[in-house]
CSV table of C-alpha atoms and ligand atoms in Angstrom, one decimal:
chain,number,residue,atom,x,y,z
V,1,MET,CA,-0.6,-87.7,-1.6
V,2,ASN,CA,-2.1,-84.8,0.3
V,3,ARG,CA,-2.9,-81.5,-1.5
V,4,ARG,CA,0.2,-79.8,-0.6
V,5,GLU,CA,2.4,-82.7,-1.7
V,6,PHE,CA,0.4,-82.8,-4.9
V,7,LEU,CA,1.0,-79.1,-5.6
V,8,GLY,CA,4.7,-79.5,-4.9
V,9,ALA,CA,4.9,-82.4,-7.3
V,10,GLY,CA,2.9,-80.4,-9.8
V,11,ALA,CA,5.3,-77.5,-9.6
V,12,ALA,CA,8.2,-79.8,-10.1
V,13,PHE,CA,6.8,-81.6,-13.1
V,14,GLY,CA,4.5,-78.9,-14.3
V,15,ALA,CA,6.1,-78.4,-17.7
V,16,SER,CA,3.2,-79.9,-19.5
V,17,LEU,CA,-0.1,-78.5,-20.3
V,18,GLY,CA,-1.9,-81.3,-18.5
V,19,ALA,CA,0.0,-80.8,-15.3
V,20,GLY,CA,-0.7,-77.1,-15.5
V,21,ARG,CA,-4.4,-77.6,-15.8
V,22,ALA,CA,-4.4,-80.2,-12.9
V,23,LEU,CA,-2.5,-77.6,-10.8
V,24,ALA,CA,-5.1,-75.0,-11.5
V,25,GLN,CA,-8.0,-77.3,-10.8
V,26,ALA,CA,-6.4,-78.4,-7.5
V,27,ALA,CA,-6.0,-74.8,-6.5
V,28,ASN,CA,-9.7,-74.2,-7.5
V,29,SER,CA,-10.8,-76.9,-5.2
V,30,THR,CA,-10.1,-74.7,-2.2
V,31,SER,CA,-11.6,-71.6,-3.6
V,32,THR,CA,-14.7,-72.0,-1.4
V,33,THR,CA,-12.5,-70.9,1.6
V,34,GLY,CA,-13.2,-67.3,0.5
V,35,GLY,CA,-9.9,-66.5,-1.1
V,36,MET,CA,-9.5,-65.6,-4.8
V,37,ILE,CA,-6.4,-67.7,-5.4
V,38,GLY,CA,-6.9,-70.1,-8.3
V,39,VAL,CA,-10.5,-69.1,-8.9
V,40,PRO,CA,-11.2,-69.6,-12.6
V,41,PHE,CA,-13.0,-67.1,-14.8
V,42,THR,CA,-16.3,-68.3,-16.2
V,43,ALA,CA,-15.5,-69.1,-19.8
V,44,VAL,CA,-16.7,-66.6,-22.3
V,45,LYS,CA,-16.7,-66.8,-26.1
V,46,THR,CA,-15.8,-63.2,-26.6
V,47,VAL,CA,-14.1,-60.9,-24.0
V,48,ARG,CA,-16.0,-57.7,-23.9
V,49,PHE,CA,-13.9,-54.9,-22.6
V,50,GLY,CA,-14.8,-51.5,-21.1
V,51,VAL,CA,-11.9,-49.1,-20.8
V,52,ILE,CA,-11.7,-46.2,-18.3
V,53,GLY,CA,-9.0,-43.7,-19.2
V,54,THR,CA,-8.2,-43.2,-22.9
V,55,GLY,CA,-5.0,-41.2,-22.4
V,56,GLY,CA,-1.6,-42.4,-23.4
V,57,ARG,CA,-1.9,-45.8,-21.9
V,58,GLY,CA,-5.5,-46.6,-22.3
V,59,SER,CA,-5.5,-45.7,-26.1
V,60,GLU,CA,-2.4,-47.9,-26.6
V,61,MET,CA,-4.0,-50.8,-24.9
V,62,ILE,CA,-7.2,-50.4,-26.8
V,63,ARG,CA,-5.2,-50.6,-30.0
V,64,GLU,CA,-3.7,-53.9,-28.8
V,65,MET,CA,-7.1,-55.2,-27.6
V,66,LEU,CA,-8.6,-54.7,-31.1
V,67,SER,CA,-5.9,-57.0,-32.5
V,68,LEU,CA,-6.9,-59.9,-30.3
V,69,ASP,CA,-9.1,-62.8,-31.5
V,70,GLY,CA,-12.3,-63.0,-29.6
V,71,ALA,CA,-12.2,-59.6,-28.0
V,72,GLU,CA,-14.3,-56.4,-28.3
V,73,VAL,CA,-14.2,-52.9,-26.8
V,74,ARG,CA,-17.8,-52.1,-26.0
V,75,ALA,CA,-17.4,-48.9,-24.0
V,76,VAL,CA,-14.9,-46.2,-23.2
V,77,CYS,CA,-14.8,-43.5,-20.5
V,78,ASP,CA,-12.7,-40.4,-20.0
V,79,ILE,CA,-13.2,-36.9,-18.5
V,80,ASN,CA,-11.4,-35.6,-21.6
V,81,ARG,CA,-14.1,-35.8,-24.3
V,82,ASP,CA,-11.7,-35.5,-27.2
V,83,ALA,CA,-9.6,-38.4,-25.9
V,84,ALA,CA,-12.6,-40.6,-25.5
V,85,LEU,CA,-14.1,-39.7,-28.9
V,86,THR,CA,-10.7,-40.3,-30.6
V,87,ALA,CA,-10.5,-43.7,-29.0
V,88,ALA,CA,-14.1,-44.5,-29.9
V,89,GLY,CA,-13.4,-43.5,-33.6
V,90,LYS,CA,-10.5,-45.9,-33.8
V,91,ILE,CA,-12.5,-48.7,-32.3
V,92,GLU,CA,-15.3,-48.2,-34.8
V,93,THR,CA,-12.8,-48.0,-37.7
V,94,ALA,CA,-11.1,-51.2,-36.6
V,95,SER,CA,-14.1,-53.3,-35.6
V,96,GLY,CA,-17.0,-51.7,-37.4
V,97,LYS,CA,-18.8,-51.4,-34.1
V,98,LYS,CA,-19.4,-48.1,-32.3
V,99,PRO,CA,-18.6,-48.2,-28.6
V,100,GLU,CA,-20.6,-46.3,-26.0
V,101,VAL,CA,-18.8,-43.2,-24.8
V,102,TYR,CA,-18.9,-41.9,-21.2
V,103,THR,CA,-17.6,-38.4,-20.8
V,104,SER,CA,-19.9,-36.7,-18.2
V,105,GLY,CA,-17.5,-35.9,-15.5
V,106,GLU,CA,-15.3,-37.7,-12.9
V,107,HIS,CA,-17.9,-40.2,-11.8
V,108,ASP,CA,-19.3,-41.2,-15.2
V,109,PHE,CA,-17.3,-44.4,-14.9
V,110,GLU,CA,-19.9,-45.6,-12.5
V,111,ASN,CA,-22.3,-45.7,-15.4
V,112,LEU,CA,-19.8,-47.6,-17.6
V,113,VAL,CA,-19.3,-50.4,-15.0
V,114,ARG,CA,-23.0,-50.9,-14.6
V,115,ARG,CA,-23.5,-52.0,-18.2
V,116,ASP,CA,-24.6,-55.5,-18.6
V,117,ASP,CA,-22.5,-56.3,-21.7
V,118,LEU,CA,-19.0,-56.1,-20.2
V,119,ASP,CA,-16.7,-59.0,-19.0
V,120,PHE,CA,-13.7,-56.9,-18.0
V,121,VAL,CA,-13.1,-53.3,-17.0
V,122,TYR,CA,-9.6,-52.0,-17.9
V,123,ILE,CA,-8.5,-49.0,-15.8
V,124,ALA,CA,-5.9,-46.7,-17.2
V,125,THR,CA,-6.4,-43.5,-15.2
V,126,PRO,CA,-4.1,-41.5,-12.8
V,127,TRP,CA,-3.1,-43.5,-9.7
V,128,ASP,CA,-5.6,-42.0,-7.3
V,129,TRP,CA,-8.5,-43.2,-9.4
V,130,HIS,CA,-7.4,-46.9,-9.7
V,131,VAL,CA,-9.0,-48.1,-6.4
V,132,PRO,CA,-12.4,-46.3,-6.6
V,133,MET,CA,-12.8,-47.5,-10.2
V,134,ALA,CA,-11.7,-51.1,-9.4
V,135,VAL,CA,-14.0,-51.2,-6.4
V,136,ALA,CA,-16.9,-49.8,-8.4
V,137,ALA,CA,-16.3,-52.4,-11.2
V,138,MET,CA,-16.2,-55.3,-8.8
V,139,GLU,CA,-19.3,-54.1,-6.9
V,140,ALA,CA,-21.1,-54.0,-10.3
V,141,GLY,CA,-20.1,-57.6,-10.8
V,142,LYS,CA,-17.3,-57.1,-13.3
V,143,HIS,CA,-13.8,-58.5,-13.3
V,144,CYS,CA,-11.2,-55.7,-13.6
V,145,GLY,CA,-7.6,-54.9,-14.2
V,146,THR,CA,-5.9,-51.7,-13.1
V,147,GLU,CA,-2.8,-50.1,-14.4
V,148,VAL,CA,0.2,-49.8,-12.1
V,149,PRO,CA,0.6,-49.4,-9.2
V,150,ALA,CA,-2.8,-50.8,-8.2
V,151,ALA,CA,-3.0,-48.7,-5.1
V,152,THR,CA,-0.8,-46.1,-3.2
V,153,THR,CA,-1.9,-46.8,0.4
V,154,ILE,CA,-2.0,-50.0,2.5
V,155,GLU,CA,-5.6,-49.3,3.3
V,156,ASP,CA,-6.5,-49.2,-0.4
V,157,CYS,CA,-4.5,-52.4,-1.0
V,158,PHE,CA,-6.7,-54.1,1.6
V,159,LYS,CA,-9.8,-52.5,0.1
V,160,LEU,CA,-9.0,-54.2,-3.3
V,161,VAL,CA,-8.5,-57.6,-1.6
V,162,ARG,CA,-11.6,-57.4,0.5
V,163,THR,CA,-13.8,-56.2,-2.3
V,164,SER,CA,-12.5,-58.9,-4.6
V,165,GLU,CA,-13.1,-61.6,-2.0
V,166,ARG,CA,-16.6,-60.4,-1.1
V,167,THR,CA,-17.8,-59.9,-4.7
V,168,ARG,CA,-15.9,-63.0,-6.0
V,169,ARG,CA,-14.6,-60.8,-8.9
V,170,HIS,CA,-11.0,-60.7,-9.9
V,171,CYS,CA,-9.0,-57.5,-9.6
V,172,LEU,CA,-5.7,-57.9,-11.5
V,173,ILE,CA,-2.7,-55.6,-11.7
V,174,MET,CA,-2.0,-55.2,-15.4
V,175,GLU,CA,1.8,-55.6,-14.9
V,176,ASN,CA,3.0,-55.9,-18.5
V,177,CYS,CA,6.6,-56.3,-17.5
V,178,CYS,CA,5.8,-59.8,-16.1
V,179,TYR,CA,5.1,-60.8,-19.7
V,180,GLY,CA,8.3,-59.5,-21.3
V,181,GLU,CA,10.2,-61.8,-23.5
V,182,ASN,CA,13.3,-61.9,-21.2
V,183,GLU,CA,11.2,-62.1,-18.0
V,184,LEU,CA,9.3,-65.1,-19.2
V,185,MET,CA,12.4,-66.8,-20.6
V,186,VAL,CA,14.2,-66.3,-17.2
V,187,LEU,CA,11.2,-67.9,-15.5
V,188,ASN,CA,11.8,-70.9,-17.7
V,189,ILE,CA,15.5,-70.9,-17.0
V,190,ILE,CA,14.8,-70.8,-13.2
V,191,ARG,CA,12.2,-73.6,-13.5
V,192,ALA,CA,14.7,-75.7,-15.3
V,193,GLY,CA,17.0,-75.3,-12.3
V,194,LEU,CA,19.8,-73.5,-14.1
V,195,LEU,CA,20.2,-70.9,-11.3
V,196,GLY,CA,19.9,-73.4,-8.4
V,197,GLU,CA,18.1,-72.2,-5.3
V,198,LEU,CA,17.2,-68.6,-5.6
V,199,ILE,CA,18.9,-66.2,-3.1
V,200,HIS,CA,18.7,-62.6,-4.3
V,201,GLY,CA,17.0,-60.4,-6.8
V,202,GLU,CA,17.3,-56.8,-7.9
V,203,ALA,CA,14.6,-54.7,-9.5
V,204,ALA,CA,14.2,-51.1,-10.5
V,205,TYR,CA,12.3,-48.4,-12.3
V,206,ILE,CA,15.0,-46.0,-13.5
V,207,HIS,CA,13.5,-43.9,-16.3
V,208,ASP,CA,14.2,-40.3,-17.1
V,209,LEU,CA,10.7,-38.8,-17.0
V,210,ARG,CA,11.7,-35.2,-16.4
V,211,GLU,CA,10.2,-33.8,-19.6
V,212,GLU,CA,7.1,-35.9,-19.2
V,213,LEU,CA,6.6,-34.9,-15.6
V,214,LEU,CA,6.8,-31.2,-16.4
V,215,ARG,CA,4.5,-31.2,-19.5
V,216,ASN,CA,1.2,-29.3,-19.4
V,217,ARG,CA,-0.7,-32.4,-20.8
V,218,GLY,CA,-0.8,-36.1,-20.3
V,219,GLU,CA,1.0,-37.4,-17.2
V,220,GLY,CA,2.4,-33.9,-16.5
V,221,LEU,CA,-1.2,-33.0,-15.3
V,222,TRP,CA,-1.0,-35.5,-12.4
V,223,ARG,CA,2.2,-37.5,-12.1
V,224,ARG,CA,4.3,-34.6,-10.7
V,225,LEU,CA,2.0,-34.0,-7.8
V,226,PRO,CA,3.2,-37.1,-5.8
V,227,HIS,CA,6.7,-35.7,-5.9
V,228,THR,CA,5.5,-32.8,-3.8
V,229,VAL,CA,3.9,-34.9,-1.1
V,230,ARG,CA,5.5,-38.4,-1.0
V,231,ASN,CA,9.0,-39.7,-0.4
V,232,GLY,CA,9.6,-43.3,-1.3
V,233,ASN,CA,9.1,-45.7,-4.2
V,234,LEU,CA,6.3,-44.2,-6.3
V,235,TYR,CA,6.4,-46.9,-9.0
V,236,PRO,CA,7.5,-50.3,-7.6
V,237,THR,CA,5.8,-52.9,-9.7
V,238,HIS,CA,7.5,-52.9,-13.1
V,239,GLY,CA,10.7,-54.2,-11.5
V,240,LEU,CA,9.2,-56.0,-8.5
V,241,GLY,CA,6.5,-58.0,-10.3
V,242,PRO,CA,8.8,-60.2,-12.4
V,243,VAL,CA,11.2,-60.8,-9.5
V,244,ALA,CA,8.3,-61.7,-7.2
V,245,ASN,CA,7.2,-64.3,-9.9
V,246,TYR,CA,10.8,-65.7,-10.1
V,247,MET,CA,10.7,-66.2,-6.3
V,248,GLY,CA,7.1,-67.6,-6.2
V,249,VAL,CA,5.9,-64.8,-3.9
V,250,ASN,CA,2.4,-65.6,-2.7
V,251,ARG,CA,3.1,-69.1,-4.1
V,252,GLY,CA,5.4,-70.6,-1.4
V,253,ASP,CA,7.2,-67.4,-0.3
V,254,ARG,CA,6.2,-64.0,0.7
V,255,PHE,CA,7.6,-60.5,1.3
V,256,ASP,CA,8.3,-60.3,5.0
V,257,TYR,CA,9.7,-56.8,5.6
V,258,LEU,CA,11.5,-53.9,3.9
V,259,VAL,CA,13.9,-51.1,4.8
V,260,SER,CA,14.1,-48.1,2.6
V,261,VAL,CA,16.2,-45.0,2.2
V,262,SER,CA,15.8,-42.0,-0.1
V,263,SER,CA,18.6,-39.8,-1.5
V,264,LEU,CA,18.3,-36.0,-1.5
V,265,GLN,CA,15.9,-34.5,-4.1
V,266,LYS,CA,17.6,-32.5,-6.9
V,267,GLY,CA,17.0,-33.8,-10.4
V,268,LEU,CA,13.5,-32.5,-11.1
V,269,GLU,CA,14.2,-29.1,-9.5
V,270,VAL,CA,17.4,-28.6,-11.5
V,271,TYR,CA,15.7,-29.6,-14.7
V,272,ARG,CA,12.7,-27.4,-14.1
V,273,ASP,CA,14.8,-24.3,-13.2
V,274,ALA,CA,16.8,-24.8,-16.4
V,275,ASN,CA,13.8,-25.1,-18.6
V,276,PHE,CA,11.0,-22.9,-17.2
V,277,PRO,CA,11.0,-19.1,-16.7
V,278,ALA,CA,11.1,-17.6,-13.2
V,279,ASP,CA,7.4,-16.7,-13.3
V,280,ASP,CA,6.1,-20.1,-14.3
V,281,PRO,CA,3.9,-21.5,-11.5
V,282,LYS,CA,5.9,-24.7,-11.5
V,283,ARG,CA,8.9,-22.8,-10.2
V,284,ARG,CA,7.0,-22.4,-6.9
V,285,GLU,CA,6.6,-26.2,-6.4
V,286,LYS,CA,8.6,-27.9,-3.7
V,287,TYR,CA,9.6,-31.4,-4.3
V,288,VAL,CA,10.1,-33.8,-1.4
V,289,GLU,CA,10.5,-37.1,-3.3
V,290,GLY,CA,14.2,-38.1,-3.0
V,291,ASP,CA,15.7,-38.7,-6.5
V,292,MET,CA,16.9,-42.3,-5.8
V,293,ASN,CA,14.9,-44.4,-3.4
V,294,THR,CA,16.4,-47.8,-2.5
V,295,SER,CA,14.5,-50.4,-0.6
V,296,VAL,CA,15.7,-53.9,0.5
V,297,ILE,CA,13.0,-56.5,0.9
V,298,ARG,CA,13.5,-59.8,2.9
V,299,THR,CA,11.3,-62.7,2.1
V,300,ALA,CA,9.9,-65.3,4.6
V,301,ARG,CA,12.3,-67.8,3.1
V,302,GLY,CA,15.3,-65.5,3.7
V,303,ARG,CA,15.8,-64.2,0.1
V,304,THR,CA,16.6,-60.5,-0.5
V,305,ILE,CA,15.5,-58.0,-3.1
V,306,VAL,CA,17.0,-54.6,-3.8
V,307,LEU,CA,14.3,-52.3,-5.3
V,308,GLN,CA,15.1,-48.9,-6.7
V,309,HIS,CA,13.2,-45.9,-8.2
V,310,ASP,CA,14.6,-42.8,-9.9
V,311,VAL,CA,12.6,-40.9,-12.6
V,312,VAL,CA,14.2,-37.5,-12.4
V,313,ASP,CA,17.9,-37.9,-13.3
V,314,PRO,CA,19.6,-38.4,-16.7
V,315,ARG,CA,20.0,-42.2,-16.6
V,316,PRO,CA,19.3,-44.7,-19.4
V,317,TYR,CA,16.2,-46.8,-18.8
V,318,ASP,CA,16.9,-49.7,-16.5
V,319,ARG,CA,14.7,-52.2,-14.6
V,320,VAL,CA,17.8,-54.2,-13.6
V,321,ASN,CA,15.9,-57.5,-13.5
V,322,LEU,CA,18.6,-59.5,-11.7
V,323,ILE,CA,18.0,-62.9,-10.2
V,324,SER,CA,20.8,-65.0,-8.6
V,325,GLY,CA,20.9,-68.4,-7.0
V,326,THR,CA,23.3,-71.0,-5.8
V,327,LYS,CA,24.2,-71.9,-9.4
V,328,GLY,CA,24.3,-68.7,-11.3
V,329,VAL,CA,22.9,-65.3,-12.1
V,330,PHE,CA,20.8,-63.5,-14.8
V,331,ARG,CA,21.0,-59.8,-15.2
V,332,ASP,CA,19.2,-57.6,-17.8
V,333,TYR,CA,20.0,-54.3,-19.6
V,334,PRO,CA,21.5,-55.9,-21.6
V,335,PRO,CA,20.4,-59.5,-20.9
V,336,ARG,CA,23.2,-61.8,-19.8
V,337,ILE,CA,23.8,-64.9,-17.7
V,338,TYR,CA,26.6,-66.4,-15.7
V,339,LEU,CA,26.5,-70.0,-14.6
V,340,ASP,CA,28.8,-71.7,-12.1
V,341,GLY,CA,31.5,-73.7,-13.8
V,342,GLN,CA,31.1,-72.2,-17.2
V,343,PRO,CA,34.3,-72.2,-19.2
V,344,GLY,CA,36.5,-69.2,-19.3
V,345,ALA,CA,36.8,-66.3,-16.9
V,346,GLU,CA,34.1,-65.2,-14.4
V,347,GLN,CA,32.2,-63.2,-17.0
V,348,PHE,CA,28.6,-62.8,-18.1
V,349,THR,CA,27.8,-64.4,-21.4
V,350,SER,CA,25.0,-63.4,-23.9
V,351,ILE,CA,21.6,-64.9,-23.4
V,352,ASP,CA,21.3,-65.6,-27.1
V,353,ALA,CA,22.4,-69.2,-26.8
V,354,TYR,CA,19.5,-69.9,-24.4
V,355,LYS,CA,16.8,-68.2,-26.4
V,356,GLU,CA,15.8,-71.2,-28.5
V,357,LYS,CA,15.6,-73.7,-25.7
V,358,TYR,CA,14.0,-71.5,-23.1
V,359,GLU,CA,11.7,-69.2,-25.0
V,360,HIS,CA,8.4,-69.2,-23.1
V,361,PRO,CA,5.5,-71.0,-24.8
V,362,LEU,CA,3.5,-67.8,-24.8
V,363,TRP,CA,6.2,-66.1,-26.9
V,364,GLN,CA,6.6,-69.2,-29.1
V,365,LYS,CA,2.9,-69.0,-29.8
V,366,SER,CA,2.4,-65.3,-30.1
V,367,GLY,CA,5.8,-63.6,-30.2
V,368,GLU,CA,5.5,-62.7,-33.9
V,369,MET,CA,2.2,-60.9,-33.5
V,370,ALA,CA,3.5,-59.3,-30.2
V,371,ARG,CA,6.6,-57.9,-31.9
V,372,LYS,CA,4.4,-56.6,-34.8
V,373,MET,CA,2.1,-54.8,-32.4
V,374,GLY,CA,5.2,-53.4,-30.7
V,375,GLY,CA,3.8,-52.1,-27.3
V,376,HIS,CA,6.9,-52.1,-25.0
V,377,GLY,CA,8.7,-54.7,-27.1
V,378,GLY,CA,5.6,-56.9,-27.4
V,379,MET,CA,4.9,-57.4,-23.7
V,380,ASP,CA,1.6,-55.4,-23.8
V,381,PHE,CA,0.2,-57.7,-26.4
V,382,ILE,CA,1.3,-60.9,-24.6
V,383,LEU,CA,-0.4,-59.6,-21.4
V,384,LEU,CA,-3.7,-59.0,-23.1
V,385,TYR,CA,-3.4,-62.2,-25.2
V,386,ARG,CA,-2.9,-64.2,-22.0
V,387,LEU,CA,-5.8,-62.4,-20.2
V,388,ALA,CA,-8.1,-63.2,-23.1
V,389,GLU,CA,-6.9,-66.8,-23.2
V,390,CYS,CA,-7.6,-67.3,-19.5
V,391,MET,CA,-11.1,-65.7,-19.8
V,392,ARG,CA,-12.0,-67.6,-22.9
V,393,GLU,CA,-10.8,-71.0,-21.6
V,394,GLY,CA,-12.2,-70.4,-18.1
V,395,LEU,CA,-8.7,-70.5,-16.4
V,396,PRO,CA,-7.7,-68.7,-13.2
V,397,PRO,CA,-5.8,-65.5,-14.0
V,398,ASP,CA,-2.0,-65.6,-13.7
V,399,ILE,CA,-1.9,-62.5,-11.5
V,400,ASP,CA,-4.5,-61.9,-8.8
V,401,VAL,CA,-5.6,-59.3,-6.3
V,402,TYR,CA,-3.1,-60.6,-3.8
V,403,ASP,CA,-0.2,-59.8,-6.2
V,404,ALA,CA,-1.8,-56.4,-7.0
V,405,ALA,CA,-1.9,-55.6,-3.3
V,406,THR,CA,1.5,-57.1,-2.3
V,407,TRP,CA,3.6,-55.5,-5.1
V,408,SER,CA,1.8,-52.2,-4.8
V,409,ALA,CA,2.3,-52.2,-1.0
V,410,ALA,CA,6.1,-51.8,-1.5
V,411,GLY,CA,5.3,-48.1,-2.4
V,412,PRO,CA,3.6,-46.9,0.8
V,413,LEU,CA,5.8,-49.2,3.0
V,414,SER,CA,8.9,-47.6,1.5
V,415,GLU,CA,7.5,-44.2,2.5
V,416,ARG,CA,6.9,-45.3,6.0
V,417,SER,CA,10.4,-46.7,6.3
V,418,VAL,CA,12.0,-43.6,4.9
V,419,ALA,CA,10.0,-41.4,7.2
V,420,SER,CA,11.1,-43.4,10.2
V,421,GLY,CA,14.9,-43.2,9.4
V,422,SER,CA,14.9,-46.5,7.5
V,423,GLU,CA,13.2,-48.7,10.2
V,424,PRO,CA,12.1,-52.1,9.0
V,425,VAL,CA,8.4,-52.2,8.0
V,426,LYS,CA,6.4,-55.4,7.9
V,427,PHE,CA,4.4,-56.4,4.8
V,428,PRO,CA,0.8,-57.3,5.6
V,429,ASP,CA,-0.1,-60.9,4.5
V,430,PHE,CA,-2.8,-60.0,2.1
V,431,THR,CA,-3.4,-63.7,1.4
V,432,ASN,CA,-4.3,-64.5,5.0
V,433,GLY,CA,-1.9,-67.4,5.2
V,434,ARG,CA,-2.5,-68.8,1.7
V,435,TRP,CA,0.9,-67.7,0.5
V,436,GLU,CA,2.4,-71.0,1.6
V,437,GLN,CA,0.6,-72.9,-1.1
V,438,PRO,CA,3.2,-73.5,-3.9
V,439,ARG,CA,1.8,-73.1,-7.3
V,440,GLY,CA,3.6,-72.3,-10.6
V,441,TRP,CA,3.2,-68.9,-12.0
V,442,LEU,CA,1.8,-69.3,-15.5
V,443,ALA,CA,1.6,-73.1,-14.9
V,444,ALA,CA,-1.4,-73.4,-17.1
V,445,ALA,CA,0.5,-72.1,-20.1
V,446,MET,CA,3.4,-74.4,-19.7
H,1,NAD,N1,2.1,-50.5,-17.8
H,1,NAD,C1,2.7,-49.5,-18.5
H,1,NAD,O1,3.7,-49.8,-19.2
H,1,NAD,C2,2.3,-48.1,-18.3
H,1,NAD,C3,2.7,-47.1,-19.2
H,1,NAD,C4,2.2,-45.8,-19.0
H,1,NAD,C5,1.3,-45.5,-18.0
H,1,NAD,N2,0.9,-46.5,-17.2
H,1,NAD,C6,-0.1,-46.3,-16.2
H,1,NAD,O2,-1.4,-46.0,-16.8
H,1,NAD,C7,-2.1,-45.1,-16.1
H,1,NAD,C8,-2.5,-44.0,-17.0
H,1,NAD,O3,-1.3,-43.3,-17.4
H,1,NAD,P1,-1.3,-42.5,-18.8
H,1,NAD,O4,0.1,-42.4,-19.2
H,1,NAD,O5,-2.3,-43.1,-19.8
H,1,NAD,O6,-1.8,-41.1,-18.3
H,1,NAD,P2,-2.6,-40.0,-19.2
H,1,NAD,O7,-2.6,-38.8,-18.3
H,1,NAD,O8,-2.1,-40.0,-20.5
H,1,NAD,O9,-4.1,-40.6,-19.2
H,1,NAD,C9,-4.9,-40.7,-18.1
H,1,NAD,C10,-6.4,-40.5,-18.6
H,1,NAD,O10,-7.3,-40.7,-17.6
H,1,NAD,C11,-8.3,-39.7,-17.7
H,1,NAD,N3,-9.0,-39.5,-16.4
H,1,NAD,C12,-8.6,-38.9,-15.3
H,1,NAD,N4,-9.5,-38.9,-14.3
H,1,NAD,C13,-10.6,-39.6,-14.9
H,1,NAD,C14,-11.8,-40.0,-14.4
H,1,NAD,N5,-12.2,-39.7,-13.1
H,1,NAD,N6,-12.7,-40.7,-15.2
H,1,NAD,C15,-12.3,-41.0,-16.5
H,1,NAD,N7,-11.1,-40.6,-17.0
H,1,NAD,C16,-10.2,-40.0,-16.2
H,1,NAD,C17,-7.5,-38.4,-18.2
H,1,NAD,O11,-8.4,-37.5,-18.8
H,1,NAD,C18,-6.6,-39.0,-19.1
H,1,NAD,O12,-7.0,-39.1,-20.5
H,1,NAD,C19,-1.3,-44.7,-14.9
H,1,NAD,O13,-1.6,-45.6,-13.8
H,1,NAD,C20,0.1,-45.1,-15.3
H,1,NAD,O14,1.0,-45.3,-14.2
H,1,NAD,C21,1.4,-47.8,-17.3
């Protein structure tokens, strides 16, 4: 059996822990080629985190980190001294240990990443800071994870990949939605063959952020600016990450090209004009980001994905999370399934009947704690729990720098397509040909 056949067989029969580990080890055996696919962490007893950015997201993730077994938060950094000190106080209260605090300006993170007592740097800052911070962390010999999207230009996507390969440090995208209860259950349902051969997916980030975007604090200080200079999908990965995992993107398939179209812009402007006086400086802003951006991605194996983004209109939250194949379809919000030949009319049925049989092992193991912690329905805890598990057991991470680059690239590529009248735009192959190796996502946990 050659390696490729072995990996194929491993994916087919990888429902046991043993097969999962064998799969990871097989992938590791080629890690000397320079890529970061399947490269295991060096096992550590305790995962020592440093966190850059202690705003809304960073402080929430610190709360979840402190609930993990075998994890510590050793250092925090923020340009907002109050935010950093508040986070540090909570860490001390919860763990009894005072973290080091870095608040001396926009580049003080460079001092945090140089510490010699950190295993992982978590980056939860505004988008434009993700890449310089991740690069600095890797250059200083630290594994890192960045909030989403990892990067906003193709050049920066390549920068993450090349720095990770050169320094042999992982750069993960902390895409919590990949660890959602439904997303992981659907992965199991797909693995069990219930949906047949996959054909099509739909993903979205539809979230009414109008109030948030126009605030004078938090994300309002930076997240509205891109709406004045960019027109495309600003936040592609919450929807796209899980669908990419279903389809085995970078694990036997890859994104080939996309076409993208943006609607007119209106929602943010109308909301602003209705809520802010005529002399408010915000009234002078000119938004260029179309309200609804729709991209269609085609994969190398011929599958299609519809990917949408709208954060400025009054619509209930929706990531769509649809995946369909030759035998059936799953669609979220609310979660429902339809399988070919099921009794009755052609109607979706509730997912409830599948929950017991297909609940993912990670949720079986830690679902109770995840629900108690609560972050985004528990997915935030499962993401961190799994990261700590991989680092403590010396496993490769589930999500790597190639995923960070590929999923994030959908943002800038959509802008290019929109600007050219919806011409097709090719995805770069960040894996340099390694995408053809089939390997199970989360195989080691199965
Ligand atoms: N995965 C999720 O579910 C999720 C949810 C919310 C936000 N996010 C992402 O998390 C990131 C942060 O978002 P947020 O909501 O916490 O925003 P925020 O504005 O509340 O927090 C960002 C923090 O970064 C700090 N900061 C800015 N520049 C810095 C620098 N040079 N050095 C140190 N600190 C700096 C700010 O002072 C602020 O406290 C964004 O990438 C966002 O897209 C992800």
